[in-house]
XYZ file of C-alpha atoms in Angstrom:
490
model
C 0.000 0.000 0.000
C 0.934 3.666 -0.404
C 1.080 4.160 3.388
C 4.624 2.805 3.565
C 5.814 5.757 1.457
C 4.109 8.439 3.522
C 6.429 11.116 4.939
C 7.239 10.902 8.640
C 5.493 13.214 11.068
C 2.016 13.888 12.266
C -0.590 13.574 9.555
C -2.959 16.587 9.515
C -6.531 15.871 10.460
C -8.995 16.516 7.607
C -12.417 17.945 8.266
C -15.343 18.025 5.782
C -15.192 21.834 5.945
C -11.689 21.708 4.396
C -13.288 20.962 1.018
C -12.466 24.341 -0.498
C -9.547 25.341 1.696
C -6.780 27.329 0.063
C -4.272 27.139 2.939
C -2.548 24.029 4.288
C -4.131 22.496 7.359
C -0.896 22.700 9.345
C 1.084 25.952 9.208
C 4.863 26.178 9.740
C 6.046 28.089 12.824
C 6.527 31.871 12.782
C 9.140 33.165 10.366
C 10.286 31.548 7.134
C 8.454 28.570 5.681
C 10.149 25.264 6.370
C 10.785 23.322 3.142
C 8.893 20.066 3.318
C 10.273 17.261 1.193
C 7.737 15.211 -0.711
C 8.508 11.592 -1.669
C 6.199 11.818 -4.705
C 7.996 14.533 -6.734
C 9.436 11.907 -9.084
C 5.873 10.996 -10.176
C 5.361 14.396 -11.880
C 4.977 14.104 -15.676
C 5.960 17.448 -17.185
C 5.107 16.334 -20.722
C 1.448 15.946 -19.653
C 1.201 19.462 -18.219
C -0.763 21.911 -20.362
C -1.884 25.183 -18.813
C -3.262 26.689 -22.052
C -6.807 25.494 -21.478
C -9.549 26.991 -19.355
C -8.878 26.614 -15.648
C -11.974 24.646 -14.666
C -12.588 21.365 -12.868
C -12.854 18.416 -15.299
C -15.677 16.916 -13.202
C -17.789 19.792 -11.838
C -16.739 22.454 -14.457
C -16.351 25.044 -11.707
C -13.657 27.744 -11.849
C -13.394 28.124 -8.067
C -10.299 26.741 -6.326
C -9.046 24.533 -9.155
C -5.977 22.300 -8.817
C -3.923 20.677 -11.576
C -2.827 17.086 -11.012
C 0.864 17.143 -11.928
C 0.867 13.417 -12.690
C -1.853 13.246 -15.377
C -2.386 16.969 -16.106
C -6.146 16.999 -15.359
C -7.863 19.783 -13.385
C -9.898 19.103 -10.222
C -11.609 21.227 -7.578
C -10.776 21.461 -3.899
C -8.257 19.884 -1.571
C -10.135 18.702 1.518
C -11.938 15.395 1.980
C -14.822 14.604 -0.408
C -13.485 16.990 -3.078
C -12.721 15.905 -6.633
C -8.944 16.398 -6.258
C -8.899 14.430 -2.993
C -10.957 11.589 -4.518
C -8.684 11.525 -7.588
C -5.556 11.325 -5.417
C -6.908 8.348 -3.447
C -8.409 6.499 -6.432
C -5.498 6.960 -8.867
C -2.560 7.305 -6.479
C -1.679 10.746 -7.938
C -0.316 12.838 -5.090
C 1.149 16.162 -6.338
C -1.161 19.096 -7.128
C -0.785 22.762 -8.067
C -3.329 25.430 -7.148
C -3.817 27.287 -10.463
C -4.668 30.548 -8.706
C -2.217 30.809 -5.786
C 0.607 28.842 -7.560
C 1.149 26.715 -4.419
C 1.965 22.994 -4.536
C 0.272 20.409 -2.307
C 0.504 16.707 -1.576
C -2.838 14.871 -1.349
C -4.412 13.121 0.438
C -1.939 14.157 3.183
C -2.837 17.817 2.532
C 0.454 19.569 3.221
C 2.125 22.303 1.154
C 5.229 21.302 -0.807
C 7.999 23.892 -0.813
C 10.670 22.837 -3.290
C 12.652 24.975 -5.739
C 12.733 22.125 -8.283
C 9.074 22.940 -9.030
C 9.764 26.547 -10.059
C 9.900 25.611 -13.760
C 6.263 24.401 -13.579
C 5.230 27.643 -11.885
C 7.000 29.645 -14.611
C 5.213 27.763 -17.433
C 1.850 28.518 -15.807
C 2.694 32.188 -15.318
C 5.765 33.366 -17.285
C 7.207 36.691 -16.084
C 9.562 39.046 -17.906
C 11.960 41.635 -16.515
C 12.526 44.962 -18.252
C 16.073 43.875 -19.113
C 14.861 40.598 -20.649
C 12.311 42.466 -22.807
C 14.962 44.936 -23.960
C 17.065 42.122 -25.454
C 14.243 40.124 -27.097
C 14.919 41.544 -30.559
C 18.676 40.970 -30.354
C 18.826 37.537 -28.676
C 19.557 34.534 -30.904
C 19.381 32.013 -28.058
C 17.296 28.912 -28.745
C 15.151 27.195 -26.105
C 14.704 23.449 -25.614
C 11.297 21.842 -25.043
C 10.692 18.760 -22.860
C 10.820 16.482 -25.925
C 14.290 17.806 -26.793
C 13.190 19.913 -29.778
C 14.647 23.407 -30.138
C 12.493 26.497 -30.670
C 12.927 30.261 -30.830
C 10.795 32.206 -28.289
C 8.168 34.161 -30.229
C 8.447 31.850 -33.267
C 6.125 29.093 -32.047
C 3.016 27.530 -33.575
C -0.546 28.218 -32.426
C -2.971 25.313 -32.148
C -5.949 25.295 -34.535
C -8.908 24.119 -32.454
C -11.197 23.766 -35.481
C -11.354 26.801 -37.783
C -9.526 29.583 -35.954
C -6.572 30.018 -38.330
C -7.987 33.466 -39.233
C -7.503 34.492 -35.564
C -4.137 32.761 -35.186
C -2.475 34.718 -38.006
C -3.613 38.048 -36.502
C -2.431 37.098 -32.996
C 0.945 35.939 -34.376
C 1.373 39.162 -36.374
C 0.483 41.386 -33.384
C 2.905 39.459 -31.140
C 5.761 40.844 -33.284
C 4.754 44.496 -33.005
C 7.489 45.446 -30.525
C 5.769 48.218 -28.450
C 2.557 46.173 -28.201
C 4.478 43.021 -27.219
C 6.652 44.844 -24.660
C 3.572 46.444 -23.077
C 1.696 43.150 -22.676
C 4.700 41.121 -21.480
C 4.715 43.182 -18.255
C 1.442 42.693 -16.403
C 2.263 45.719 -14.221
C 1.701 47.977 -17.263
C -2.047 47.360 -17.311
C -2.864 45.798 -13.925
C -4.061 49.149 -12.537
C -6.552 49.810 -15.356
C -10.027 50.043 -13.845
C -13.275 49.434 -15.749
C -16.788 50.535 -14.675
C -18.716 48.187 -12.330
C -20.244 45.255 -14.192
C -17.924 45.667 -17.203
C -15.533 42.734 -17.425
C -14.127 43.453 -20.917
C -10.726 43.818 -19.215
C -10.620 40.004 -19.328
C -9.753 40.361 -23.033
C -6.656 42.403 -22.089
C -5.583 39.833 -19.471
C -6.029 36.901 -21.862
C -4.034 38.658 -24.604
C -1.274 39.405 -22.079
C -1.199 35.739 -21.001
C -1.019 34.555 -24.621
C 1.775 37.027 -25.408
C 3.816 35.812 -22.416
C 3.311 32.168 -23.432
C 4.366 32.854 -27.043
C 7.591 34.503 -25.843
C 8.206 32.077 -22.946
C 11.877 30.920 -23.123
C 11.186 28.010 -20.733
C 8.102 26.391 -22.251
C 7.608 22.610 -22.015
C 6.504 22.385 -25.652
C 7.261 24.286 -28.854
C 3.683 25.433 -29.471
C 0.881 27.238 -27.632
C -2.905 26.804 -27.610
C -4.917 30.071 -27.832
C -7.941 28.383 -26.212
C -8.480 30.839 -23.326
C -7.806 33.834 -25.566
C -10.403 32.639 -28.099
C -12.958 31.940 -25.351
C -12.662 35.605 -24.377
C -12.999 36.649 -28.057
C -16.192 34.599 -28.518
C -17.623 36.069 -25.304
C -16.776 39.729 -25.953
C -17.605 39.730 -29.653
C -21.027 38.298 -28.686
C -20.262 35.190 -30.795
C -19.482 37.266 -33.896
C -16.084 35.546 -34.054
C -16.053 31.797 -33.425
C -13.276 29.232 -33.452
C -15.534 26.589 -35.015
C -16.176 28.430 -38.287
C -13.921 30.406 -40.621
C -13.903 34.198 -40.412
C -12.161 37.150 -42.027
C -8.856 38.271 -40.416
C -9.431 41.961 -41.266
C -12.818 41.950 -39.499
C -11.235 40.259 -36.492
C -8.198 42.582 -36.487
C -10.364 45.709 -36.675
C -12.684 44.537 -33.881
C -9.833 43.248 -31.707
C -7.750 46.453 -31.833
C -10.784 48.602 -31.044
C -11.911 46.252 -28.240
C -8.418 46.301 -26.647
C -8.247 50.093 -26.978
C -11.636 50.485 -25.271
C -10.799 47.953 -22.506
C -7.605 49.940 -21.745
C -9.781 53.067 -21.226
C -8.565 54.542 -24.517
C -10.034 57.795 -25.826
C -9.883 59.505 -29.236
C -6.443 60.944 -28.431
C -3.372 59.484 -30.168
C -1.526 58.740 -26.925
C -4.481 57.327 -24.963
C -3.556 53.615 -25.304
C -0.751 51.423 -26.586
C -3.029 50.477 -29.524
C -3.384 54.060 -30.750
C 0.278 54.842 -30.000
C 1.324 51.975 -32.282
C -1.198 51.999 -35.132
C -3.199 55.233 -35.293
C -2.636 57.496 -38.282
C -4.606 60.445 -39.669
C -5.849 61.492 -43.092
C -7.965 64.111 -44.822
C -10.864 62.871 -46.934
C -12.144 65.088 -49.738
C -15.527 64.008 -51.104
C -17.871 65.520 -53.676
C -21.195 64.323 -54.971
C -21.506 63.643 -58.708
C -24.746 64.265 -60.651
C -26.719 61.302 -62.064
C -25.462 60.067 -65.477
C -28.843 60.385 -67.224
C -29.034 64.190 -66.679
C -28.328 66.578 -69.549
C -25.257 68.834 -69.431
C -27.194 72.008 -68.536
C -28.806 70.407 -65.484
C -25.443 68.941 -64.433
C -23.771 72.367 -64.571
C -26.477 74.007 -62.498
C -26.340 71.180 -59.958
C -22.557 71.443 -59.639
C -22.938 75.070 -58.545
C -25.159 74.177 -55.572
C -23.685 73.721 -52.070
C -24.621 70.004 -52.030
C -22.191 69.307 -54.870
C -19.179 71.206 -53.492
C -16.133 69.312 -52.231
C -16.240 68.588 -48.485
C -13.090 68.063 -46.426
C -13.119 65.889 -43.287
C -10.383 64.749 -40.880
C -10.331 61.054 -40.057
C -8.160 58.661 -38.046
C -7.289 55.185 -39.287
C -5.898 51.953 -37.800
C -5.284 50.428 -41.234
C -5.316 51.534 -44.891
C -7.514 49.735 -47.437
C -5.758 49.165 -50.779
C -7.981 48.424 -53.799
C -6.767 45.880 -56.350
C -7.430 46.529 -60.045
C -10.079 44.145 -61.453
C -8.567 40.951 -62.907
C -8.790 40.450 -66.702
C -11.943 38.701 -67.865
C -10.180 36.758 -70.622
C -6.848 34.974 -70.953
C -4.679 35.022 -74.076
C -3.763 32.013 -76.221
C -0.615 31.335 -74.202
C -2.465 31.597 -70.871
C 0.018 34.219 -69.752
C -2.493 36.521 -68.114
C -3.960 34.001 -65.694
C -2.462 35.722 -62.642
C -2.157 39.490 -63.123
C 0.368 41.525 -61.120
C 0.381 45.028 -59.665
C 3.007 47.118 -57.888
C 2.411 48.114 -54.260
C 3.180 51.753 -55.093
C 0.296 51.756 -57.608
C -2.074 50.707 -54.812
C -0.688 53.328 -52.417
C -1.195 56.101 -55.001
C -4.800 56.142 -53.719
C -3.522 58.105 -50.677
C -1.510 60.815 -52.460
C -4.300 63.401 -52.108
C -4.853 63.654 -55.891
C -6.122 60.299 -57.176
C -9.915 60.187 -57.111
C -12.039 57.083 -56.712
C -15.753 56.679 -57.263
C -17.897 55.315 -54.422
C -21.442 54.258 -55.140
C -24.292 54.115 -52.666
C -27.874 53.025 -53.251
C -28.998 56.557 -54.155
C -25.936 58.714 -54.799
C -22.425 58.564 -56.199
C -19.365 60.262 -54.694
C -15.823 60.977 -55.824
C -13.329 60.755 -52.985
C -9.607 61.411 -52.592
C -7.432 60.694 -49.564
C -4.470 62.588 -48.175
C -2.399 61.100 -45.333
C -1.533 63.713 -42.694
C 0.108 61.537 -40.037
C 1.970 58.237 -40.414
C 1.860 55.790 -37.451
C 4.902 53.881 -36.078
C 3.328 50.659 -37.404
C 1.296 50.824 -40.600
C -1.261 48.119 -41.407
C -2.209 47.640 -45.070
C -5.348 45.698 -45.969
C -5.316 44.506 -49.589
C -8.971 44.096 -50.548
C -9.129 40.693 -52.282
C -12.788 39.805 -51.783
C -15.807 41.448 -53.378
C -19.336 40.467 -52.436
C -22.222 40.631 -54.865
C -25.792 39.415 -54.612
C -24.932 35.769 -55.244
C -21.407 34.938 -54.070
C -18.029 36.171 -52.835
C -15.392 36.608 -55.524
C -11.648 36.580 -54.904
C -9.167 38.717 -56.829
C -5.986 36.620 -57.347
C -3.792 39.564 -58.405
C -0.233 39.277 -57.057
C 1.052 42.435 -55.359
C 4.746 43.108 -55.960
C 6.113 44.684 -52.792
C 9.597 45.223 -51.378
C 10.285 43.588 -47.985
C 12.433 46.581 -46.971
C 12.700 50.310 -47.715
C 9.090 51.154 -48.590
C 9.055 54.969 -48.680
C 5.620 56.322 -47.788
C 7.013 59.854 -48.038
C 6.286 59.690 -51.777
C 2.559 59.905 -51.045
C 2.731 62.842 -48.628
C 2.359 66.494 -49.550
C 5.558 68.582 -49.057
C 4.002 70.260 -45.965
C 3.099 66.924 -44.327
C 6.418 65.328 -45.283
C 8.261 68.184 -43.552
C 6.528 67.170 -40.279
C 7.795 63.572 -40.547
C 11.398 62.912 -39.645
C 11.204 59.321 -40.950
C 9.001 57.882 -43.713
C 10.718 54.570 -44.641
C 9.051 51.326 -43.511
C 10.135 47.675 -43.389
C 7.752 44.720 -43.554
C 7.417 42.857 -40.250
C 4.373 40.579 -40.850
C 2.517 39.380 -43.958
C -0.828 37.520 -43.775
C -1.721 35.415 -46.819
C -4.962 33.807 -48.010
C -4.803 30.537 -49.963
C -7.615 28.770 -51.806
C -11.223 29.624 -52.539
C -13.013 32.513 -50.781
C -15.271 30.289 -48.670
C -12.957 27.327 -48.032
C -9.499 28.941 -47.994
C -6.884 28.949 -45.256
C -4.607 31.609 -43.792
C -0.894 31.659 -43.005
C 1.453 34.386 -41.833
C 5.058 35.349 -42.535
C 6.971 36.760 -39.573
C 10.393 38.398 -39.408
C 12.672 37.388 -36.534
C 14.609 40.605 -35.975
C 17.608 39.149 -34.153
C 18.656 36.955 -37.095
C 16.852 38.643 -40.006
C 15.295 35.246 -40.845
C 11.711 35.044 -42.145
C 9.379 32.281 -40.937
C 6.115 30.975 -42.332
C 3.530 29.934 -39.737
C 0.370 28.003 -40.418
C -1.157 26.891 -37.127
C 1.372 24.426 -35.590
C 3.653 24.384 -38.642
C 6.639 26.730 -38.483
C 9.183 26.738 -41.329
C 11.791 29.223 -42.481
C 11.197 30.934 -45.837
C 13.186 33.123 -48.217
C 12.008 36.762 -48.433
C 11.849 36.398 -52.252
C 9.134 33.723 -51.827
C 7.009 35.991 -49.629
C 6.483 38.473 -52.466
C 4.940 35.743 -54.673
C 2.064 35.049 -52.271
C -1.470 36.441 -52.308
C -0.830 39.029 -49.582
C -3.946 40.027 -47.634
C -2.839 42.019 -44.570
C 0.619 43.516 -44.040
C 2.198 45.250 -41.038
C 5.063 47.665 -41.754
C 7.391 49.084 -39.100
C 8.726 52.633 -39.333
C 12.508 52.686 -39.458
C 13.766 55.309 -37.009
C 17.523 54.726 -37.261
């Protein structure tokens, strides 16, 4: 029987009221805690430990006072007699448990706290912490980490588990995890722990979950070379009111737009540029000039008289943006005899000419038509480009397969600024840092992302759990969908 292996000393008496206790039944004397050796530490299976999933009891599904069994990895409630963890320890002979909230270790059914420094690595995997000095060297460190199975991985370049159809979320989360100011902010919980939301508003949970995911992605001491975004996605489903699910495919640009605005709001952000880390990183400004155009079927005389009225004068408005929408030219309807025009190509600078303040574009509504032109007045530190590949009509969604030719480095956005605006910008050259790609048909396609590891200059392609290195020349041949550019300040 197990009794022969029990540690020496008086066994604490268990009462039924200890069912949800969070403190050990017997306390050490005044002063420092006395380390208590546990004979069962060699039964811990680190390869079974996975703290990426929701912290709830596998039997009762409660979130209160949950313990992880460090032998089989399952979660159970309570510690006293008649609790699920206690019953599991007696029935299965699994003795070492971790309280997922207080990060304390216990031996059951004896019910004493285990104090042993050899368990610190488990505590760190559950709650990775980063010092300011560690964060400062993230983009220059080339050190590899080793998982439990012996495989090597680079912190930050790890796969994200696809639960069913959440690859559209995964690519956005991976891309955002390489936006340095955003990453550095969320790696230190102290940066946002004092943010207070109104009573009854728990949207701050989204911020906490994103911070946890960011710390797990950059964890240099992880047990495995991938992370599951399960808790993060649960918060997304909850706070988007089921608009974004992980069981059905969605659109990354819709998710990105909602997610950035939701984070900004949860961090008590206002309309000011410096009000949150989201706006500090991504918010730019532009002027929009719009004028109404007369109906086509009118004669010239009527058109001229209409154009003189106040309704048809050009109107200027100031607007902020978190991303720029680039319109692709329509693909050719026919292919030539040699099938050379199957995949048309366009230069990125042609798409960006939309924002030079002079190119006009027609926008149609149900009743009226407008001509609009856009003039960028403020460039953000990180610029997001959305290349509009999908058009919806009455019957189906159509995808534009046009390849966009873009440089990976030295994209000068100063070319599209007026001389007055350009004079206000000390730097205007951007380098690509993340590239999200859509493959396949509009309804059944998949998403992958290309990420730059700054310390080595190596590009990686990530599709869920698959991480492979890729040449930058290959990135430019893909059907780019969303791109994040970083302003070069040196």
